[in-house]
Short mmCIF file of C-alpha atoms in Angstrom, two decimals:
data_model
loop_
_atom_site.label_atom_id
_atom_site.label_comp_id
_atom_site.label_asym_id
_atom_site.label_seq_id
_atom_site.Cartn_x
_atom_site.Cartn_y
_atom_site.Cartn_z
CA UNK S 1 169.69 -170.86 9.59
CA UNK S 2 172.05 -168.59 11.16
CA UNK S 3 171.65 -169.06 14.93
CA UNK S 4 174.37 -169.68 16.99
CA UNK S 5 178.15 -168.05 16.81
CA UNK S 6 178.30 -164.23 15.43
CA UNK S 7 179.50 -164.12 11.76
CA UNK S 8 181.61 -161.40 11.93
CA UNK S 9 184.17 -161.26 15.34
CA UNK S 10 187.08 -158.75 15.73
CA UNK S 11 186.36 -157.67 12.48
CA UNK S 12 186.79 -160.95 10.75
CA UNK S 13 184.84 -163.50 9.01
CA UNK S 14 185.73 -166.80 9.20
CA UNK S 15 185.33 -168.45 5.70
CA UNK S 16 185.93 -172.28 4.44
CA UNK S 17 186.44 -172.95 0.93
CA UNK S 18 185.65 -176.09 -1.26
CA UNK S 19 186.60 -176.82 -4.59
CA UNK S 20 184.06 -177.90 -7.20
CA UNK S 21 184.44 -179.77 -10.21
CA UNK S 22 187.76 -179.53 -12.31
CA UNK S 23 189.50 -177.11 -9.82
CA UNK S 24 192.18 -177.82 -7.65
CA UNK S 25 191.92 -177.74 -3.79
CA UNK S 26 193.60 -175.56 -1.34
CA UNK S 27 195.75 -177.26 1.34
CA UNK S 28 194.10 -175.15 4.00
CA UNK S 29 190.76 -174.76 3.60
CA UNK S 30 189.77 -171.97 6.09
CA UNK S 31 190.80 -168.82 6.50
CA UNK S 32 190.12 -165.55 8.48
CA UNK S 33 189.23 -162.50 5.78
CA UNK S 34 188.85 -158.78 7.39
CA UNK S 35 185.01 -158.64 7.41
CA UNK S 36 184.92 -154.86 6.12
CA UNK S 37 186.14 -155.45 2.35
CA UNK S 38 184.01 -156.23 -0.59
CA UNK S 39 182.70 -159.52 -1.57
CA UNK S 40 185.35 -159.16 -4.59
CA UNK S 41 188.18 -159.60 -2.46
CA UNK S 42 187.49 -163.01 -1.45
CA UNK S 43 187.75 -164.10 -5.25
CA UNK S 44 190.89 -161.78 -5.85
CA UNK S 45 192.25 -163.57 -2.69
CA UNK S 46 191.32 -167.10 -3.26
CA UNK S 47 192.83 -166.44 -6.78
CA UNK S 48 196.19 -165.43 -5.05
CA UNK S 49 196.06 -169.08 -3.46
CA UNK S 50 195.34 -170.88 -6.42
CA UNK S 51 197.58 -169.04 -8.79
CA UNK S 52 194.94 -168.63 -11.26
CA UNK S 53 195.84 -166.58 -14.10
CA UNK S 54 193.16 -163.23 -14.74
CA UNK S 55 192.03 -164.93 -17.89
CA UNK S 56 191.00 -167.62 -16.31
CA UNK S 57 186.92 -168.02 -14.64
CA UNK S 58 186.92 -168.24 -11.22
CA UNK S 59 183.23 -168.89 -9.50
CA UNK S 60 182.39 -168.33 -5.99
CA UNK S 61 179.44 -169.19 -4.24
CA UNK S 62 178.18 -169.22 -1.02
CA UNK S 63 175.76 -172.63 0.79
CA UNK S 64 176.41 -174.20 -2.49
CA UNK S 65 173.55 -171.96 -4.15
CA UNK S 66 174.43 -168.61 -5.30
CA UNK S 67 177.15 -165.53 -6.42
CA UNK S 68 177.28 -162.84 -4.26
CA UNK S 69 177.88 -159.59 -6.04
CA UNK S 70 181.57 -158.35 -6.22
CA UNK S 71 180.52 -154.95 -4.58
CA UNK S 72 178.79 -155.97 -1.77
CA UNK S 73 180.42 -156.41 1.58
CA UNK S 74 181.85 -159.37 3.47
CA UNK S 75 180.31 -158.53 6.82
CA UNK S 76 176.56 -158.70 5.43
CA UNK S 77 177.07 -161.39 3.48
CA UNK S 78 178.72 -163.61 6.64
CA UNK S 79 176.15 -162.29 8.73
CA UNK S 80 173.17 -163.27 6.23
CA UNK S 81 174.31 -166.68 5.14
CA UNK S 82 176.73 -168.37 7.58
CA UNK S 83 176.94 -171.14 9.56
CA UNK S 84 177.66 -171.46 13.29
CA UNK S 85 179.97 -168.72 12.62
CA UNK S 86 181.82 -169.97 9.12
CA UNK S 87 180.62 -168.67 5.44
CA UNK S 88 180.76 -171.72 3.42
CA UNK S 89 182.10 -170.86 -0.20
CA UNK S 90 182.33 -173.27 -3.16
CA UNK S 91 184.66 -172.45 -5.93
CA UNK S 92 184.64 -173.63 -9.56
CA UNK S 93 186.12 -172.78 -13.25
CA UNK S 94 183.00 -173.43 -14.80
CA UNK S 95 179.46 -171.80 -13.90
CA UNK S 96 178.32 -174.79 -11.18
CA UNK S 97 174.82 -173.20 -9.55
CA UNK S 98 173.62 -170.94 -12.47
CA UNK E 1 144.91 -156.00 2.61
CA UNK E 2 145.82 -158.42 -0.34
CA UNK E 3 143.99 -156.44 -2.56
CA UNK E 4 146.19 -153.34 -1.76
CA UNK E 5 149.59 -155.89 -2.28
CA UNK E 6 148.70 -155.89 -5.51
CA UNK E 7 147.46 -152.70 -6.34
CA UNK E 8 150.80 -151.12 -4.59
CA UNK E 9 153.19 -153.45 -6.64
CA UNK E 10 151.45 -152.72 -9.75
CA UNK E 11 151.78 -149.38 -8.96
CA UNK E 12 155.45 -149.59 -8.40
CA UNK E 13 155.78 -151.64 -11.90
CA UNK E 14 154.18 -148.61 -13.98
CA UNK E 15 156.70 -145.98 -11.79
CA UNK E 16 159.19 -144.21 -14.91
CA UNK E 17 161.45 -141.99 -14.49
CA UNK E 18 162.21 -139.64 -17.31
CA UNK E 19 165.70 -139.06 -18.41
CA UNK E 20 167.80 -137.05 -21.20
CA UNK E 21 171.45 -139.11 -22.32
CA UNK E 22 173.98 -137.20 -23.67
CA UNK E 23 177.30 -138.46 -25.04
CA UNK E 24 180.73 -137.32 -22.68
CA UNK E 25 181.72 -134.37 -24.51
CA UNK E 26 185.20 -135.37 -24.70
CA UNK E 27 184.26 -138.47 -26.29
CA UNK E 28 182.57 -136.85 -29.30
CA UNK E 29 185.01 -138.23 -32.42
CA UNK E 30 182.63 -136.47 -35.08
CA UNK E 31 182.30 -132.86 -35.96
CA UNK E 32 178.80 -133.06 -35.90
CA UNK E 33 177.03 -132.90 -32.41
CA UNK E 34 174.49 -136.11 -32.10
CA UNK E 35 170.87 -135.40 -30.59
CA UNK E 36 170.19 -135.96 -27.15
CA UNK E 37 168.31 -139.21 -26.22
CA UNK E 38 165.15 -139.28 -24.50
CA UNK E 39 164.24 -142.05 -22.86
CA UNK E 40 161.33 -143.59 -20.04
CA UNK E 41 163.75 -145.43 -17.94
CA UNK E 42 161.40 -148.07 -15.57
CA UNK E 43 161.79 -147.57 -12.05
CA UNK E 44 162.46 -150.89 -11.38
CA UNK E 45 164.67 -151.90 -14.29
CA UNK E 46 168.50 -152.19 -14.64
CA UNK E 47 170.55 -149.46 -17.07
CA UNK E 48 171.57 -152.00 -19.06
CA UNK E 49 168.28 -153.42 -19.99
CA UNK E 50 166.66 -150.20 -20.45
CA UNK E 51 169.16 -147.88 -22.22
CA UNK E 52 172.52 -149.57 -23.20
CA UNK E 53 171.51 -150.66 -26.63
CA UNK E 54 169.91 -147.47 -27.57
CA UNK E 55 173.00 -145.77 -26.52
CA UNK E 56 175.05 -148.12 -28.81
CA UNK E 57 172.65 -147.62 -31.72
CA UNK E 58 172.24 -143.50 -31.21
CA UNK E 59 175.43 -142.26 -30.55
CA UNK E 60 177.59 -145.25 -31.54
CA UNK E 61 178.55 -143.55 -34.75
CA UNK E 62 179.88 -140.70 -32.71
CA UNK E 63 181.82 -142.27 -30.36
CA UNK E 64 185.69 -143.11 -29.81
CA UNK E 65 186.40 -145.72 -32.88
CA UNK E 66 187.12 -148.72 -30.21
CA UNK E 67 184.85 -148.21 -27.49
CA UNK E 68 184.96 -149.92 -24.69
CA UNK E 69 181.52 -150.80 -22.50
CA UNK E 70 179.49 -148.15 -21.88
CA UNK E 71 178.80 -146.58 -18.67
CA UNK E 72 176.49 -143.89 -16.97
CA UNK E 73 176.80 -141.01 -14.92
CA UNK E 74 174.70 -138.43 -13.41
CA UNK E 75 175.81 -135.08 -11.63
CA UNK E 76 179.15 -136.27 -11.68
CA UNK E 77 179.21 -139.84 -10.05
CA UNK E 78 179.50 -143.19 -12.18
CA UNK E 79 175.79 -145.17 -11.46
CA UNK E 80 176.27 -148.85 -10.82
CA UNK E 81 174.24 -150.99 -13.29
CA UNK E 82 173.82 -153.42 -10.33
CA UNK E 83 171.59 -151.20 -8.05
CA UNK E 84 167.73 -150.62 -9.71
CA UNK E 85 166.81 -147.26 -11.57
CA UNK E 86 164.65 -145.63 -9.13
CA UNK E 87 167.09 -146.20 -6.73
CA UNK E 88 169.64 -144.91 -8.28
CA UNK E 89 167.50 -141.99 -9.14
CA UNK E 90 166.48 -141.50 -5.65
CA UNK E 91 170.16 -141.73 -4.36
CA UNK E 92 171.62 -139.48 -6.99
CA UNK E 93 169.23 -137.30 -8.51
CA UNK E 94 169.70 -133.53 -7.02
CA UNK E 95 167.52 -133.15 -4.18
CA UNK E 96 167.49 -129.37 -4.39
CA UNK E 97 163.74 -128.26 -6.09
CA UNK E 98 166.07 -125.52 -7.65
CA UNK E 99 167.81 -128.25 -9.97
CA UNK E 100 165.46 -130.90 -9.27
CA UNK E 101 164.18 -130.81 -12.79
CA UNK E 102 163.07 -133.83 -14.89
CA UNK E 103 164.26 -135.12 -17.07
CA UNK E 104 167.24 -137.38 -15.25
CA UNK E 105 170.18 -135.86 -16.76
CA UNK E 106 172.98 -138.76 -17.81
CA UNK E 107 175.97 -138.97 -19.44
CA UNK E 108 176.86 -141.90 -21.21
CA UNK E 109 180.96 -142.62 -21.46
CA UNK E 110 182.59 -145.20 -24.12
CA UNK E 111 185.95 -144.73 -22.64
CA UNK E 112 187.35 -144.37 -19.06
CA UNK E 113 185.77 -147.30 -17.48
CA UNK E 114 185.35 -146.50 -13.50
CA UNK E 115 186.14 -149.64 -12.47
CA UNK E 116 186.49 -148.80 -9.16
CA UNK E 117 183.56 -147.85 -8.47
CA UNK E 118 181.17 -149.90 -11.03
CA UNK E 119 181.33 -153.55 -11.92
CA UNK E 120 182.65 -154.37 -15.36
CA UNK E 121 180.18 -157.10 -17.51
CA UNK E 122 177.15 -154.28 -17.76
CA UNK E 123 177.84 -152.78 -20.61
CA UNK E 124 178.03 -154.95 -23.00
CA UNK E 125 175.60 -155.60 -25.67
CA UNK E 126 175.40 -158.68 -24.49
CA UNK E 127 173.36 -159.09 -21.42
CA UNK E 128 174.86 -162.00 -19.80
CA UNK E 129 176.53 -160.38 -16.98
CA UNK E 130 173.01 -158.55 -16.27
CA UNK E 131 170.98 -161.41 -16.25
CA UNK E 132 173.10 -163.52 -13.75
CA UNK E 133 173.44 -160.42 -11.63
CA UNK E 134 169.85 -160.40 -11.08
CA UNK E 135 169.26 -164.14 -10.84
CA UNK E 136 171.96 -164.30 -7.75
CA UNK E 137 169.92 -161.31 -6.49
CA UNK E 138 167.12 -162.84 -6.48
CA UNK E 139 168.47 -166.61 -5.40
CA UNK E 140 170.00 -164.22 -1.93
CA UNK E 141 166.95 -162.66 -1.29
CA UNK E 142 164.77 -166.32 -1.55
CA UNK E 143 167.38 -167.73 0.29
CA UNK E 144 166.97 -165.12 3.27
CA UNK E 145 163.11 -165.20 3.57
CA UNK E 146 162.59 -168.95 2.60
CA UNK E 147 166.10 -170.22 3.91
CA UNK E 148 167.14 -171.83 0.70
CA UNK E 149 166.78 -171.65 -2.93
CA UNK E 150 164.48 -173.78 -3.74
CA UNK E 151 161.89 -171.96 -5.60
CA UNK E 152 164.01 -170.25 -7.65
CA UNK E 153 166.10 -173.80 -8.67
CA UNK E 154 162.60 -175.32 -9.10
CA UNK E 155 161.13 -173.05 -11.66
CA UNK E 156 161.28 -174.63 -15.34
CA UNK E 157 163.25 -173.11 -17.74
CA UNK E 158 159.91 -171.53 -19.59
CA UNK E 159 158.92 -169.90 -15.81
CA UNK E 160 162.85 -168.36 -15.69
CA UNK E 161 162.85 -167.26 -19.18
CA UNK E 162 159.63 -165.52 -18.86
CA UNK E 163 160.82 -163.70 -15.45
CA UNK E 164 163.90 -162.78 -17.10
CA UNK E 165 162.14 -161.09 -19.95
CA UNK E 166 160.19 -159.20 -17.53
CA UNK E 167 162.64 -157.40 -16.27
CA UNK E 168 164.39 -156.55 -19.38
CA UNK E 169 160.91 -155.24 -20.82
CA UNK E 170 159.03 -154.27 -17.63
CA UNK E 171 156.44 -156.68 -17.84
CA UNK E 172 154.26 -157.11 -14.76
CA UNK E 173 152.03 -159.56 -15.65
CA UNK E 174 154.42 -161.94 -16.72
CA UNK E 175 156.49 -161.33 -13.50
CA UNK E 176 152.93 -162.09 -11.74
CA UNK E 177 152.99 -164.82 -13.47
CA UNK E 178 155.79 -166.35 -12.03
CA UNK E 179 156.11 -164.09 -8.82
CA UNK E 180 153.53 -166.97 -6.99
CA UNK E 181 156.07 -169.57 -7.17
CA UNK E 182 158.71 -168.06 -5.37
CA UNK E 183 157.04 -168.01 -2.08
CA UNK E 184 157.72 -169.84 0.66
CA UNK E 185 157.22 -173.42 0.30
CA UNK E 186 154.22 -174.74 1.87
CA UNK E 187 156.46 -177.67 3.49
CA UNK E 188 158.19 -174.14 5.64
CA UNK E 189 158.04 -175.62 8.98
CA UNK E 190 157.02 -172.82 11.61
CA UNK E 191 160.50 -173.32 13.61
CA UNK E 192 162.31 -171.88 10.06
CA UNK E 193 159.51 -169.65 9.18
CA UNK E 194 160.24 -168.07 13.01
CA UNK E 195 163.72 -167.61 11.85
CA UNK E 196 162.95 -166.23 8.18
CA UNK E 197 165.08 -162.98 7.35
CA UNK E 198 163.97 -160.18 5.67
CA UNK E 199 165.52 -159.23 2.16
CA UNK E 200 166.19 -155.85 2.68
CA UNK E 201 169.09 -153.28 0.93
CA UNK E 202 169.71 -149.97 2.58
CA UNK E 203 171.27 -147.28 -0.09
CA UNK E 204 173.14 -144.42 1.28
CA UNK E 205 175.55 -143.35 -1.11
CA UNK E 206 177.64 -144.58 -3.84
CA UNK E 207 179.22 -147.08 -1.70
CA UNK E 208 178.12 -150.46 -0.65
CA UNK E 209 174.32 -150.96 0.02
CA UNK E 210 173.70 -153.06 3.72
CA UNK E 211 172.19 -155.65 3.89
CA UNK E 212 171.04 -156.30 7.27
CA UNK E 213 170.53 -160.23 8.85
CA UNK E 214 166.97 -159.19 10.60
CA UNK E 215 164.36 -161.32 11.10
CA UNK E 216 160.47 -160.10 10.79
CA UNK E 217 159.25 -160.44 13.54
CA UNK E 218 160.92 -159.93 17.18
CA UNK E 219 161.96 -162.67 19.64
CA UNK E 220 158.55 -161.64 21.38
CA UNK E 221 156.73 -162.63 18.33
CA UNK E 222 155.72 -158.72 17.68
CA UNK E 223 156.37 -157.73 14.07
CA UNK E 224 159.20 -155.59 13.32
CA UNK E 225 159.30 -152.04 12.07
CA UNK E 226 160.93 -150.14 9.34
CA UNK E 227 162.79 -147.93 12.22
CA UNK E 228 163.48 -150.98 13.78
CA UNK E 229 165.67 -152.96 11.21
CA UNK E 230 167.12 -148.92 10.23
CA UNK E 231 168.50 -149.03 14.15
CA UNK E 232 169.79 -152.62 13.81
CA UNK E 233 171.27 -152.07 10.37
CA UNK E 234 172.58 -148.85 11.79
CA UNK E 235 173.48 -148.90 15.54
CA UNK E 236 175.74 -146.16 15.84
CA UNK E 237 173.51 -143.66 13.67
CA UNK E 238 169.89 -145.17 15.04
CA UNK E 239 169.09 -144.95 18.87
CA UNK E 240 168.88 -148.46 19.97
CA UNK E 241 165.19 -149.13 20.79
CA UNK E 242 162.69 -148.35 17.83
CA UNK E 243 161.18 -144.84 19.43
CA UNK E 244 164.84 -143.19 19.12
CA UNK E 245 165.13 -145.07 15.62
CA UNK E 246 161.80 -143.24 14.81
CA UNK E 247 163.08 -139.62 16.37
CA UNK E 248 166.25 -139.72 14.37
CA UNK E 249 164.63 -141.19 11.34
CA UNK E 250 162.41 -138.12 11.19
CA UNK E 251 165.49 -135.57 10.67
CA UNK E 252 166.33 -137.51 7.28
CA UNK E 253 164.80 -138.45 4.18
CA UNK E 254 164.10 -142.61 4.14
CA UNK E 255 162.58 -143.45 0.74
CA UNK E 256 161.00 -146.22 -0.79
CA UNK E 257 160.33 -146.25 -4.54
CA UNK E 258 160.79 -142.26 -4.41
CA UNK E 259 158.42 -142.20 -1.37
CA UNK E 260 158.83 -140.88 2.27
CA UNK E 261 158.26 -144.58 4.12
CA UNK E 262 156.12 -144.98 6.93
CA UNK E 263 158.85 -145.43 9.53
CA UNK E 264 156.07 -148.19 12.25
CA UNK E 265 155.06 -149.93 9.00
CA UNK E 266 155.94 -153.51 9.49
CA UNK E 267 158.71 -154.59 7.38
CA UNK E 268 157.43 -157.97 6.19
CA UNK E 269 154.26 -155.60 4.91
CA UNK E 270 157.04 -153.32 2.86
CA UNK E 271 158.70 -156.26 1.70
CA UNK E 272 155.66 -157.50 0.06
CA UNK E 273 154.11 -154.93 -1.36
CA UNK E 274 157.22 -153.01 -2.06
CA UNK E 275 159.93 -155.28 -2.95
CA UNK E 276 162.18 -155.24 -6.20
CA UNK E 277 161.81 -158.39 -9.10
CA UNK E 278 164.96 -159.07 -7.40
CA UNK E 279 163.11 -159.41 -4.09
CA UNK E 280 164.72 -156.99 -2.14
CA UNK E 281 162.48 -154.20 -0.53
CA UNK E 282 165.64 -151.14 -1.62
CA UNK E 283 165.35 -147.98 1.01
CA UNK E 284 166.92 -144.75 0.51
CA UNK E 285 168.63 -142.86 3.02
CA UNK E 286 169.61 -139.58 3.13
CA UNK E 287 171.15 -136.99 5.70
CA UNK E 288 168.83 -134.32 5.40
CA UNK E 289 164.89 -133.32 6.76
CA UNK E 290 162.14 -134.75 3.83
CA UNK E 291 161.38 -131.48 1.80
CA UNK E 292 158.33 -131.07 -0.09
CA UNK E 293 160.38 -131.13 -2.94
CA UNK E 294 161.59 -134.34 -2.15
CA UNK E 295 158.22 -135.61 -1.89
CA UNK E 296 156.62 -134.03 -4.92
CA UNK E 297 159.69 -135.63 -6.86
CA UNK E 298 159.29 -138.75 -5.80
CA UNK E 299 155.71 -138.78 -6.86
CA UNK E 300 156.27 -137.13 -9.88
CA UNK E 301 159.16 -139.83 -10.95
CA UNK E 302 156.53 -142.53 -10.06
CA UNK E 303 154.31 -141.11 -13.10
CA UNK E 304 151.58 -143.77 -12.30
CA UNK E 305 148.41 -143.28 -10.51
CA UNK E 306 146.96 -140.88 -8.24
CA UNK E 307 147.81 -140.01 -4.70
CA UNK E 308 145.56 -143.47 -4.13
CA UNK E 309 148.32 -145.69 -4.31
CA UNK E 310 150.95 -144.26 -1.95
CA UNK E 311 153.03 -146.20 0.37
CA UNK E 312 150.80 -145.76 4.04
CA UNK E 313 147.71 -147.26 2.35
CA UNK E 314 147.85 -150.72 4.26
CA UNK E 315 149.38 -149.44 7.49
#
């Protein structure tokens, strides 16, 4: 499951994101997110990327299976679901793995 | 020891805590004061499910003309609709036996969303946001003991339904019911049963809970101890090897489901008999020496049972 590389180094987590469905792709999908923040921030960042407007549904999840909650933090969930080292988000407009 | 699984988690199921909901008093809009609101808020059910609509209904007519969703506080800090009653009541409730009196005192508040500090989506009337909250909890903690989430995607829609409605009305034998299919899947070869986590949520404060990546038993095959995943969770507040995890656990209070926890019990033993609907076994930690205060209010909130059902009786 989550053997090899540490989740969290220097205070980072390494996270790769893929788009699902109807919504557009990044042009770089990884990116290095300061590990100490909550979960929130990675959908308040990755909305920064795609320009999404507030009003607009944004879904994360993480292994393709479920939503983290906005208040928990990065670290733990890096640390509980990566792999070799990267937390692998999808991202959707519409609710994908209800 | 099976035997005791069950009669522990029933236990737990039965725990209420009493509480008394007032309205903000600078949200009153009528002249006439509204009655307090008495409620049996279940231990292991959300705010939401257990007292949002009877807060709409009761003081509804006395609130601010365009409310927004409701939210809860108790001796002064906002309570996150996210975390479990009895935790919350064991984080937040005055440990003092001076003002440790039951009922739970909360404030509800139609105005001044905290949205800092709580998640918006709870409190609504309509229970969407809740729901999905609590099936991603429980997908996370499958996930980390079975290392996917398969037996929560392969439950039928009836099985989901009927676990959903358990929670909202604190049903435990329809979460029985459905509780059997989300073990482990017999196909669990041992290599990823070895590396199986543990689903547990330490609670300290208002802040985030932690959530540690521990598996249940030790590279050694021995199992692991409460004190143990408390010193990985925690290395800089734990000593590192589970007898200094143990010393320093003794000068605070570590709770499960209002109860001082057996600090050597093995954690894949707490997780089983103790766990959450959502599947996480939630502990309590607080700075300050267990009282007998503490204790008595734990057992007191718990309601059910005699002193036969506590905590140590499979250890």
């Amino acid at each position: 499951m989550a053997d090899g590389k540490e989740a969290v180094r220097e205070g980072k987590v390494i996270v790769s994101f893929r788009n699902v469905g109807a919504a557009p792709a990044l042009r770089q999908s990884k990116f290095r997110i300061d590990a100490e923040q909550r979960f929130g921030a990675v959908t308040t960042f990755l909305r920064k990327q795609l320009q999404t407007a507030d009003a607009e549904s944004l879904f994360v999840y993480v292994n393709a299976a479920f939503a983290p909650s906005p208040d928990e933090l990065i670290a733990d969930v890096a640390r509980c679901f990566h792999v070799d080292g990267v937390l692998s988000l999808h991202y959707c407009t519409t609710p994908a793995w209800g | 020891m099976e035997a005791d699984v069950g009669r522990i988690q029933r236990a737990v199921w039965e725990g209420r805590v009493p509480a008394v909901i007032t309205l903000a008093r600078d949200e009153l809009t009528t002249l006439e004061q509204p009655r307090e609101l008495y409620l049996m808020l279940p231990r292991q059910g959300y705010l939401p499910y257990a007292a949002t609509r009877e807060v709409y209904d009761h003081f509804g007519a006395h609130a601010p003309p365009c409310p927004g969703e409701v939210w809860f506080e108790a001796s002064g800090v906002p309570l996150r609709w996210t975390v479990p009653i009895g935790v919350l009541f064991d984080l937040h409730a005055p440990t003092s036996a001076a003002e440790r009196l039951l009922p739970w005192r909360l404030v509800a508040h139609f105005s001044n969303f905290p949205a800092a500090a709580v998640l918006r989506g709870g409190g609504a009337r309509d229970m969407t946001a809740v729901a999905a909250h609590y099936m991603n909890a429980l997908k996370q903690s499958t996930y980390l003991r079975c290392g996917s989430t398969q037996p929560v995607m392969s439950l039928s829609t009836d099985a989901q339904r009927t676990l959903q409605r358990s929670i909202e009305a604190g049903r435990y034998a329809d979460y029985v019911a459905v509780q059997a299919q989300l073990s482990p899947p017999q196909s669990m070869t041992n290599e990823r049963r070895r590396k199986a986590r543990v689903a547990v949520r330490i609670h300290r404060d208002a802040g985030a809970w932690l959530q540690p990546a521990l598996s249940a038993l030790h590279d050694d095959g021995h199992a692991r101890s409460l004190a143990s995943v408390l010193s990985c969770a925690l290395p800089g507040e734990f000593g590192g090897c589970e007898a200094e995890a143990e010393a320093e656990a003794a000068t605070r209070t570590v709770l499960i489901h209002g109860v001082p926890a057996p600090l050597r019990a093995p954690i894949d033993w707490l997780c089983a008999a103790c766990a959450h609907p959502d599947g996480f076994l939630h502990v309590v930690l607080h700075a300050r020496a267990p009282t007998a205060a503490r204790a008595a209010g734990g057992a007191a909130a718990q309601g059910a049972a005699g002193p036969d059902h506590g905590v140590e009786a499979g250890c």
